[in-house]
Amino acid sequence: MISYINGNRIEQEPNLLFDKSDTSAVHPQVYWGLRKYGPYDKDISDIRLVIMSPIEKMNNVKKLVDELNSGTPIMPGGMPRFFRCKIEVIEEVYVESMETASYEKSAFNFVNRADPRDVDVVLVYIPKTSRFLSNTPYYRVKAILASEGYPSQMITENTFANLKWSYLNLASAIFSKAGGVPWVLEDEMKNVDMLLGISISSVISKRNRAGNVPRYVGYVNVFDSFGKWMFFDGTAKPYEKSKRLEQLKELLSAAISRFKIEKKFDPKNIVIHYYKRWGEQEKQCVIDVLNDILGDFNVAFISIDDSHPLRLYDMATPDGSIPRGCYAYLNKNEILLSTTGYTEIASRRMGTPKLLRIRLEQYPEEFISIDDVAFQVLSLTKLNWATVTPLVREPVTLLFSREIAYLTAAISEQDWMSITRPEVNVILNKRPWFI
Amino acid sequence: MSVTEVLAFYNRVGNLFKLTYNDGNLFLVTSDCTIGIDSNKVVIFNGRMYSYERIPGSRPIKPEKDLLKSMITKQFALKLKNLGYRFKGKYRVYKEEAEVENPYKDIFSIYRGFEFRILLLNEDIYLCIDPKIIFKFNSSIKQLIEKGANPNSLKDFSVSYSAEREGIDGYLIETASIGEDFVCKIKNYRDFREVEISADKVFPEPRPELIQKLLNEIGVQYDVIGLQRKLSFLDSKTASRDRLYKTLEIIKRLKSEVFPLKFGEFEVNIEETPVVVR
């Protein structure tokens, strides 16, 4: 006996828009879009960059920046062509050695004398370390700089080892951390006014490890209907798990109020992505907040989980992978979506696609279908501004949450409170400093 | 239809294998007194206890599929344990004889195992199987020091120290010397209290990146990450196909080893053909 489940497929890659004043500047692939049209946001002319590096690597980093400006075979015309701006190195900060302590010393010296309003991005050369280790130059420098309002971009020996494509990834990350919008979706997502990627219980370290009682932070990334990242907000103080619903209320209320101010309308259809399964209390808490603030609303609770062993295969593709954009229905409102399987827009894949298990619940009534959600999630995989690769597994809602989760596990409570204090938040919350 | 025929006719399949079973009763335990009840024969479902055997103070019920799924999951895991499978966490299993050769077995072992789930999809119950490479750390913190590791560098990672060593127990804050011996200061993950455990009972978390770091720490140059990539099909040009065939191999073995799975009035069988996506 054969058993079946039903499947479906998104036939066409979502298009991206590369000019906010020209709706014809569209392309399905980031690389070709930037090369042909430049970025969505063409208002940035110069990016003020600080380089922080050990002395023996400084020349390499400066050369890299020069090449970003002048261009490379993959990136002909460099920053002026691809991002319509130039990078200006305004300061060089030396690090005595490759040890974490040396990086901390240089970073503290720098933040104590500089003003974040005069710097767009700090480019830091660091040794390659595992992201699972917390006491590393990556996490320490990122935390020290962010807690004083400086977005940073890290590069390692690996960046230089594979420079061909790294140039463009690096350029895009620097551009977005300087406040630019490199690209957005061409079309609005169906029936979505406001999209949130939320995390309400990321454990935060206390001096790089959990304290006597584990403490948590919550944060939210808000996107508009074109998938454009709008801002980041985090709970002001770490809290204990029993207080998570209060923190969810605080986060959501602040995010909606801010969305209303920036967009000048009340969002009606709100979609919230969460990388865990929604609990009943959490859903009710969201509904209560929306009732208080908006009254007239629809909300979609979407959980996107990749910590499962479910796989799909397609024997008709060269490697047996299920093509990108294909999905299978596990239940009426639950699908398994492939985002990194076989596709004509990218030839290089590694391993078996890890599928996204997506569940949809709605309140008070249905306003979006699970097929719409599949398309929405696939579209959102194309909005990671830190890479131009056409194959990204996670939607940006989930990806940004995960990046911040890694950071919270490694940075201290004190760093977190600095990052979320108003004078720093006003600089950082419009820039994706965590990617 | 055989597996080969299914794969010849249908391109798209999943790693889900339908479980079939007969009608039968489970027994709702209504008595407040549960002393003496064999915990292997019961499940707690929605706050109530169900046994697959009639016991005093119980009454027969026709189980809903969710409940039956829960009982099948428990009995499947128990059967695996009885057959000599070792567990890493709740759902990852391996057998000692499935160890992959490596030159540093005194420090770590690698096994070819699998991860499983039992799922209820569209009113049918399925077994999901995915091949997994499972790492185990064999050297205690004390042994790593004896092999040349600097005690000062043995900190800031997760460790296990309970006898079962099926998961991680805490976070290693410091490895300190006491006379000629060493003790590990650990933040216990259960209650976040700091405990001191003798270094010979503490083992690093068997994560490939950490194994790699600790090998380097004792001067061993061996590419653990590379080995993991190779065994996880990451270097294969037909990675998905290879993984599917490996999955089918595991199912074939489980079909003869584990199934039929019998408990109480139930006999559960598995279909060897994967679910087709149409």
mmCIF file of N, CA, C and O in Angstrom, chain A residues 41-83:
data_model
loop_
_atom_site.group_PDB
_atom_site.id
_atom_site.type_symbol
_atom_site.label_atom_id
_atom_site.label_comp_id
_atom_site.label_asym_id
_atom_site.label_seq_id
_atom_site.Cartn_x
_atom_site.Cartn_y
_atom_site.Cartn_z
ATOM 1 N N ASP A 41 17.964 51.970 -1.976
ATOM 2 C CA ASP A 41 18.122 53.258 -1.313
ATOM 3 C C ASP A 41 19.384 53.919 -1.862
ATOM 4 O O ASP A 41 20.491 53.466 -1.595
ATOM 5 N N LYS A 42 19.202 54.988 -2.641
ATOM 6 C CA LYS A 42 20.366 55.602 -3.292
ATOM 7 C C LYS A 42 20.757 56.927 -2.635
ATOM 8 O O LYS A 42 21.457 57.737 -3.223
ATOM 9 N N ASP A 43 20.318 57.125 -1.400
ATOM 10 C CA ASP A 43 20.559 58.401 -0.720
ATOM 11 C C ASP A 43 21.900 58.471 -0.002
ATOM 12 O O ASP A 43 22.316 59.534 0.426
ATOM 13 N N ILE A 44 22.545 57.327 0.186
ATOM 14 C CA ILE A 44 23.811 57.349 0.928
ATOM 15 C C ILE A 44 24.961 57.642 -0.032
ATOM 16 O O ILE A 44 25.089 56.972 -1.062
ATOM 17 N N SER A 45 25.792 58.654 0.291
ATOM 18 C CA SER A 45 26.890 58.966 -0.637
ATOM 19 C C SER A 45 28.225 58.431 -0.131
ATOM 20 O O SER A 45 29.004 57.876 -0.882
ATOM 21 N N ASP A 46 28.489 58.602 1.158
ATOM 22 C CA ASP A 46 29.743 58.114 1.732
ATOM 23 C C ASP A 46 29.465 57.310 2.986
ATOM 24 O O ASP A 46 28.612 57.691 3.788
ATOM 25 N N ILE A 47 30.225 56.231 3.150
ATOM 26 C CA ILE A 47 30.124 55.449 4.383
ATOM 27 C C ILE A 47 31.412 55.675 5.169
ATOM 28 O O ILE A 47 32.508 55.423 4.657
ATOM 29 N N ARG A 48 31.264 56.170 6.389
ATOM 30 C CA ARG A 48 32.445 56.464 7.221
ATOM 31 C C ARG A 48 32.831 55.208 7.989
ATOM 32 O O ARG A 48 32.084 54.735 8.843
ATOM 33 N N LEU A 49 33.985 54.691 7.635
ATOM 34 C CA LEU A 49 34.400 53.391 8.159
ATOM 35 C C LEU A 49 35.614 53.520 9.068
ATOM 36 O O LEU A 49 36.568 54.230 8.738
ATOM 37 N N VAL A 50 35.578 52.790 10.170
ATOM 38 C CA VAL A 50 36.756 52.661 11.032
ATOM 39 C C VAL A 50 37.258 51.231 10.878
ATOM 40 O O VAL A 50 36.451 50.289 10.896
ATOM 41 N N ILE A 51 38.558 51.076 10.690
ATOM 42 C CA ILE A 51 39.120 49.722 10.604
ATOM 43 C C ILE A 51 39.805 49.395 11.919
ATOM 44 O O ILE A 51 40.596 50.195 12.424
ATOM 45 N N MET A 52 39.498 48.222 12.463
ATOM 46 C CA MET A 52 40.169 47.749 13.681
ATOM 47 C C MET A 52 40.831 46.425 13.328
ATOM 48 O O MET A 52 40.153 45.487 12.898
ATOM 49 N N SER A 53 42.147 46.376 13.498
ATOM 50 C CA SER A 53 42.855 45.173 13.035
ATOM 51 C C SER A 53 44.210 45.051 13.713
ATOM 52 O O SER A 53 44.820 46.064 14.075
ATOM 53 N N PRO A 54 44.712 43.827 13.829
ATOM 54 C CA PRO A 54 46.112 43.680 14.236
ATOM 55 C C PRO A 54 46.996 44.346 13.179
ATOM 56 O O PRO A 54 46.642 44.360 11.992
ATOM 57 N N ILE A 55 48.132 44.848 13.616
ATOM 58 C CA ILE A 55 48.980 45.649 12.718
ATOM 59 C C ILE A 55 49.387 44.868 11.471
ATOM 60 O O ILE A 55 49.405 45.404 10.361
ATOM 61 N N GLU A 56 49.663 43.566 11.649
ATOM 62 C CA GLU A 56 50.145 42.793 10.502
ATOM 63 C C GLU A 56 49.046 42.511 9.467
ATOM 64 O O GLU A 56 49.336 42.078 8.359
ATOM 65 N N LYS A 57 47.807 42.752 9.835
ATOM 66 C CA LYS A 57 46.709 42.516 8.886
ATOM 67 C C LYS A 57 46.132 43.822 8.339
ATOM 68 O O LYS A 57 45.286 43.789 7.440
ATOM 69 N N MET A 58 46.559 44.945 8.909
ATOM 70 C CA MET A 58 45.936 46.224 8.556
ATOM 71 C C MET A 58 46.029 46.527 7.057
ATOM 72 O O MET A 58 45.050 46.956 6.437
ATOM 73 N N ASN A 59 47.199 46.286 6.464
ATOM 74 C CA ASN A 59 47.330 46.596 5.040
ATOM 75 C C ASN A 59 46.391 45.757 4.181
ATOM 76 O O ASN A 59 45.833 46.238 3.202
ATOM 77 N N ASN A 60 46.229 44.498 4.573
ATOM 78 C CA ASN A 60 45.301 43.631 3.824
ATOM 79 C C ASN A 60 43.877 44.183 3.885
ATOM 80 O O ASN A 60 43.152 44.180 2.896
ATOM 81 N N VAL A 61 43.500 44.626 5.074
ATOM 82 C CA VAL A 61 42.131 45.132 5.233
ATOM 83 C C VAL A 61 41.958 46.427 4.431
ATOM 84 O O VAL A 61 40.941 46.614 3.748
ATOM 85 N N LYS A 62 42.963 47.301 4.488
ATOM 86 C CA LYS A 62 42.868 48.558 3.732
ATOM 87 C C LYS A 62 42.792 48.287 2.223
ATOM 88 O O LYS A 62 42.033 48.927 1.489
ATOM 89 N N LYS A 63 43.569 47.299 1.796
ATOM 90 C CA LYS A 63 43.544 46.930 0.372
ATOM 91 C C LYS A 63 42.143 46.412 -0.015
ATOM 92 O O LYS A 63 41.624 46.728 -1.079
ATOM 93 N N LEU A 64 41.590 45.650 0.890
ATOM 94 C CA LEU A 64 40.239 45.121 0.650
ATOM 95 C C LEU A 64 39.236 46.261 0.478
ATOM 96 O O LEU A 64 38.405 46.245 -0.444
ATOM 97 N N VAL A 65 39.340 47.264 1.344
ATOM 98 C CA VAL A 65 38.418 48.406 1.250
ATOM 99 C C VAL A 65 38.656 49.166 -0.058
ATOM 100 O O VAL A 65 37.697 49.560 -0.744
ATOM 101 N N ASP A 66 39.919 49.330 -0.421
ATOM 102 C CA ASP A 66 40.226 49.994 -1.706
ATOM 103 C C ASP A 66 39.572 49.254 -2.862
ATOM 104 O O ASP A 66 39.013 49.859 -3.780
ATOM 105 N N GLU A 67 39.671 47.940 -2.801
ATOM 106 C CA GLU A 67 39.092 47.138 -3.901
ATOM 107 C C GLU A 67 37.563 47.189 -3.895
ATOM 108 O O GLU A 67 36.936 47.118 -4.947
ATOM 109 N N LEU A 68 36.992 47.307 -2.699
ATOM 110 C CA LEU A 68 35.530 47.467 -2.646
ATOM 111 C C LEU A 68 35.132 48.751 -3.364
ATOM 112 O O LEU A 68 34.125 48.807 -4.063
ATOM 113 N N ASN A 69 35.919 49.775 -3.191
ATOM 114 C CA ASN A 69 35.615 51.057 -3.845
ATOM 115 C C ASN A 69 35.903 51.034 -5.341
ATOM 116 O O ASN A 69 35.121 51.534 -6.141
ATOM 117 N N SER A 70 37.042 50.418 -5.711
ATOM 118 C CA SER A 70 37.435 50.494 -7.128
ATOM 119 C C SER A 70 36.820 49.388 -7.985
ATOM 120 O O SER A 70 36.670 49.542 -9.191
ATOM 121 N N GLY A 71 36.461 48.281 -7.350
ATOM 122 C CA GLY A 71 35.822 47.202 -8.094
ATOM 123 C C GLY A 71 36.700 45.977 -8.248
ATOM 124 O O GLY A 71 37.921 46.044 -8.066
ATOM 125 N N THR A 72 36.078 44.867 -8.564
ATOM 126 C CA THR A 72 36.752 43.582 -8.753
ATOM 127 C C THR A 72 36.078 42.902 -9.946
ATOM 128 O O THR A 72 35.035 43.369 -10.417
ATOM 129 N N PRO A 73 36.653 41.804 -10.444
ATOM 130 C CA PRO A 73 36.007 41.146 -11.597
ATOM 131 C C PRO A 73 34.547 40.754 -11.320
ATOM 132 O O PRO A 73 33.690 40.869 -12.189
ATOM 133 N N ILE A 74 34.248 40.311 -10.089
ATOM 134 C CA ILE A 74 32.860 39.948 -9.769
ATOM 135 C C ILE A 74 32.016 41.189 -9.503
ATOM 136 O O ILE A 74 30.819 41.212 -9.737
ATOM 137 N N MET A 75 32.678 42.223 -9.029
ATOM 138 C CA MET A 75 31.957 43.436 -8.641
ATOM 139 C C MET A 75 32.502 44.628 -9.444
ATOM 140 O O MET A 75 33.063 45.570 -8.877
ATOM 141 N N PRO A 76 32.342 44.592 -10.775
ATOM 142 C CA PRO A 76 32.929 45.664 -11.588
ATOM 143 C C PRO A 76 32.288 47.014 -11.254
ATOM 144 O O PRO A 76 31.078 47.114 -11.153
ATOM 145 N N GLY A 77 33.139 47.994 -11.077
ATOM 146 C CA GLY A 77 32.609 49.320 -10.719
ATOM 147 C C GLY A 77 32.512 49.514 -9.219
ATOM 148 O O GLY A 77 32.269 50.633 -8.757
ATOM 149 N N GLY A 78 32.688 48.441 -8.454
ATOM 150 C CA GLY A 78 32.743 48.515 -6.994
ATOM 151 C C GLY A 78 31.528 49.147 -6.343
ATOM 152 O O GLY A 78 30.415 49.117 -6.883
ATOM 153 N N MET A 79 31.770 49.738 -5.178
ATOM 154 C CA MET A 79 30.673 50.350 -4.409
ATOM 155 C C MET A 79 29.904 51.402 -5.223
ATOM 156 O O MET A 79 28.680 51.437 -5.171
ATOM 157 N N PRO A 80 30.605 52.267 -5.975
ATOM 158 C CA PRO A 80 29.852 53.297 -6.698
ATOM 159 C C PRO A 80 28.822 52.710 -7.662
ATOM 160 O O PRO A 80 27.758 53.286 -7.860
ATOM 161 N N ARG A 81 29.130 51.556 -8.257
ATOM 162 C CA ARG A 81 28.167 50.987 -9.194
ATOM 163 C C ARG A 81 27.101 50.159 -8.459
ATOM 164 O O ARG A 81 25.907 50.281 -8.734
ATOM 165 N N PHE A 82 27.554 49.326 -7.535
ATOM 166 C CA PHE A 82 26.622 48.398 -6.893
ATOM 167 C C PHE A 82 25.805 49.048 -5.779
ATOM 168 O O PHE A 82 24.687 48.630 -5.508
ATOM 169 N N PHE A 83 26.382 50.064 -5.118
ATOM 170 C CA PHE A 83 25.666 50.678 -3.988
ATOM 171 C C PHE A 83 25.576 52.196 -4.091
ATOM 172 O O PHE A 83 25.083 52.844 -3.183
#
